[in-house]
Amino acid sequence: MKPDQQEDALLFVNTEITQEQNAEWCHVWHWNGQVGHHAAHCVCCTGQGSLSAFLLARAQESVLGRCAPYQSVWIICCKNEAERVQNRLKKEGFLNSFYKFVG
């Protein structure tokens, strides 16, 4: 699948954004935090700054018309974190009503 930068958002998870990567996307977001291993309600993984909460807030902003609408979010992270990020997000029931996660 090829991104349509005018309709897609780019999310950097625990990585730095370069000027080239920042250009021409509908949204460019940066999230820096710990990717939990368990469900959102887990005491050891819960926090105001969770990746799930971040993505839910972006979806809510879009649905409410508070930001430009986007079709998909491309998540960029370190190679050694990719599987953990994907598995973590797939566990989120409510989050999955807004997003479809493709590996």
mmCIF file of C-alpha atoms in Angstrom:
data_model
loop_
_atom_site.group_PDB
_atom_site.id
_atom_site.type_symbol
_atom_site.label_atom_id
_atom_site.label_comp_id
_atom_site.label_asym_id
_atom_site.label_seq_id
_atom_site.Cartn_x
_atom_site.Cartn_y
_atom_site.Cartn_z
ATOM 1 C CA MET A 1 0.000 0.000 0.000
ATOM 2 C CA LYS A 2 1.332 3.422 -0.940
ATOM 3 C CA PRO A 3 0.547 6.429 1.266
ATOM 4 C CA ASP A 4 -1.414 9.400 -0.004
ATOM 5 C CA GLN A 5 0.372 12.093 1.947
ATOM 6 C CA GLN A 6 -2.467 14.599 1.540
ATOM 7 C CA GLU A 7 -4.939 12.234 3.257
ATOM 8 C CA ASP A 8 -2.667 10.266 5.580
ATOM 9 C CA ALA A 9 -1.112 11.023 8.938
ATOM 10 C CA LEU A 10 2.381 10.030 9.990
ATOM 11 C CA LEU A 11 3.048 8.974 13.592
ATOM 12 C CA PHE A 12 6.583 8.637 14.904
ATOM 13 C CA VAL A 13 6.828 6.366 17.949
ATOM 14 C CA ASN A 14 10.001 6.923 19.967
ATOM 15 C CA THR A 15 11.909 8.157 16.912
ATOM 16 C CA GLU A 16 12.992 11.545 15.641
ATOM 17 C CA ILE A 17 11.316 13.331 12.737
ATOM 18 C CA THR A 18 13.471 14.665 9.929
ATOM 19 C CA GLN A 19 12.531 17.686 7.836
ATOM 20 C CA GLU A 20 12.033 15.463 4.756
ATOM 21 C CA GLN A 21 9.678 13.138 6.622
ATOM 22 C CA ASN A 22 7.654 16.077 7.903
ATOM 23 C CA ALA A 23 6.773 17.471 4.465
ATOM 24 C CA GLU A 24 3.338 17.289 2.838
ATOM 25 C CA TRP A 25 1.512 14.888 5.184
ATOM 26 C CA CYS A 26 -1.988 15.707 6.395
ATOM 27 C CA HIS A 27 -0.704 15.401 9.988
ATOM 28 C CA VAL A 28 2.666 14.550 11.487
ATOM 29 C CA TRP A 29 2.593 13.429 15.098
ATOM 30 C CA HIS A 30 5.288 12.372 17.518
ATOM 31 C CA TRP A 31 4.670 10.114 20.487
ATOM 32 C CA ASN A 32 7.432 9.351 22.942
ATOM 33 C CA GLY A 33 6.682 6.941 25.725
ATOM 34 C CA GLN A 34 6.746 3.374 26.861
ATOM 35 C CA VAL A 35 4.824 0.819 24.814
ATOM 36 C CA GLY A 36 3.002 -1.413 27.293
ATOM 37 C CA HIS A 37 2.616 -5.150 26.905
ATOM 38 C CA HIS A 38 -0.904 -5.544 28.293
ATOM 39 C CA ALA A 39 -4.412 -4.115 27.795
ATOM 40 C CA ALA A 40 -5.126 -0.407 28.366
ATOM 41 C CA HIS A 41 -6.776 -1.050 31.759
ATOM 42 C CA CYS A 42 -3.699 -2.876 33.092
ATOM 43 C CA VAL A 43 -2.260 -1.118 36.143
ATOM 44 C CA CYS A 44 1.331 -1.457 34.947
ATOM 45 C CA CYS A 45 0.533 -0.116 31.450
ATOM 46 C CA THR A 46 -2.086 2.543 32.202
ATOM 47 C CA GLY A 47 -1.140 6.177 31.917
ATOM 48 C CA GLN A 48 -2.356 9.452 30.496
ATOM 49 C CA GLY A 49 0.425 9.294 27.932
ATOM 50 C CA SER A 50 -0.287 5.854 26.471
ATOM 51 C CA LEU A 51 -0.049 5.327 22.728
ATOM 52 C CA SER A 52 -3.639 4.049 22.681
ATOM 53 C CA ALA A 53 -4.902 7.203 24.417
ATOM 54 C CA PHE A 54 -2.914 9.331 21.980
ATOM 55 C CA LEU A 55 -4.467 7.632 18.931
ATOM 56 C CA LEU A 56 -7.960 7.770 20.431
ATOM 57 C CA ALA A 57 -7.568 11.512 21.035
ATOM 58 C CA ARG A 58 -6.496 12.039 17.392
ATOM 59 C CA ALA A 59 -9.493 10.019 16.151
ATOM 60 C CA GLN A 60 -11.828 12.031 18.370
ATOM 61 C CA GLU A 61 -10.402 15.323 17.082
ATOM 62 C CA SER A 62 -10.999 14.190 13.519
ATOM 63 C CA VAL A 63 -14.539 12.937 14.147
ATOM 64 C CA LEU A 64 -15.448 16.188 15.896
ATOM 65 C CA GLY A 65 -14.009 18.277 13.064
ATOM 66 C CA ARG A 66 -11.272 19.798 15.211
ATOM 67 C CA CYS A 67 -8.559 18.831 12.750
ATOM 68 C CA ALA A 68 -8.251 17.952 9.088
ATOM 69 C CA PRO A 69 -9.695 14.492 8.408
ATOM 70 C CA TYR A 70 -7.272 11.698 7.572
ATOM 71 C CA GLN A 71 -7.710 8.297 5.927
ATOM 72 C CA SER A 72 -4.922 6.360 7.618
ATOM 73 C CA VAL A 73 -2.007 6.671 9.999
ATOM 74 C CA TRP A 74 1.427 5.369 9.067
ATOM 75 C CA ILE A 75 3.339 4.428 12.213
ATOM 76 C CA ILE A 76 7.111 4.733 12.141
ATOM 77 C CA CYS A 77 9.124 3.158 14.940
ATOM 78 C CA CYS A 78 12.410 1.387 15.570
ATOM 79 C CA LYS A 79 12.588 -2.042 13.970
ATOM 80 C CA ASN A 80 13.002 -3.759 17.340
ATOM 81 C CA GLU A 81 9.766 -2.112 18.610
ATOM 82 C CA ALA A 82 7.548 -2.712 15.558
ATOM 83 C CA GLU A 83 6.065 -6.052 16.615
ATOM 84 C CA ARG A 84 5.442 -4.863 20.176
ATOM 85 C CA VAL A 85 3.709 -1.675 18.951
ATOM 86 C CA GLN A 86 1.522 -3.610 16.524
ATOM 87 C CA ASN A 87 0.591 -6.296 19.065
ATOM 88 C CA ARG A 88 -0.130 -3.694 21.729
ATOM 89 C CA LEU A 89 -2.465 -1.710 19.499
ATOM 90 C CA LYS A 90 -4.310 -4.793 18.248
ATOM 91 C CA LYS A 91 -5.254 -5.615 21.861
ATOM 92 C CA GLU A 92 -7.229 -2.401 22.236
ATOM 93 C CA GLY A 93 -10.900 -3.164 21.613
ATOM 94 C CA PHE A 94 -12.223 0.402 21.518
ATOM 95 C CA LEU A 95 -9.236 1.662 19.565
ATOM 96 C CA ASN A 96 -9.945 -0.957 16.916
ATOM 97 C CA SER A 97 -13.343 0.627 16.249
ATOM 98 C CA PHE A 98 -11.479 3.674 14.850
ATOM 99 C CA TYR A 99 -8.422 2.055 13.306
ATOM 100 C CA LYS A 100 -7.633 -1.109 11.375
ATOM 101 C CA PHE A 101 -4.084 -2.269 12.011
ATOM 102 C CA VAL A 102 -2.204 -3.734 9.066
ATOM 103 C CA GLY A 103 1.316 -5.119 9.437
#
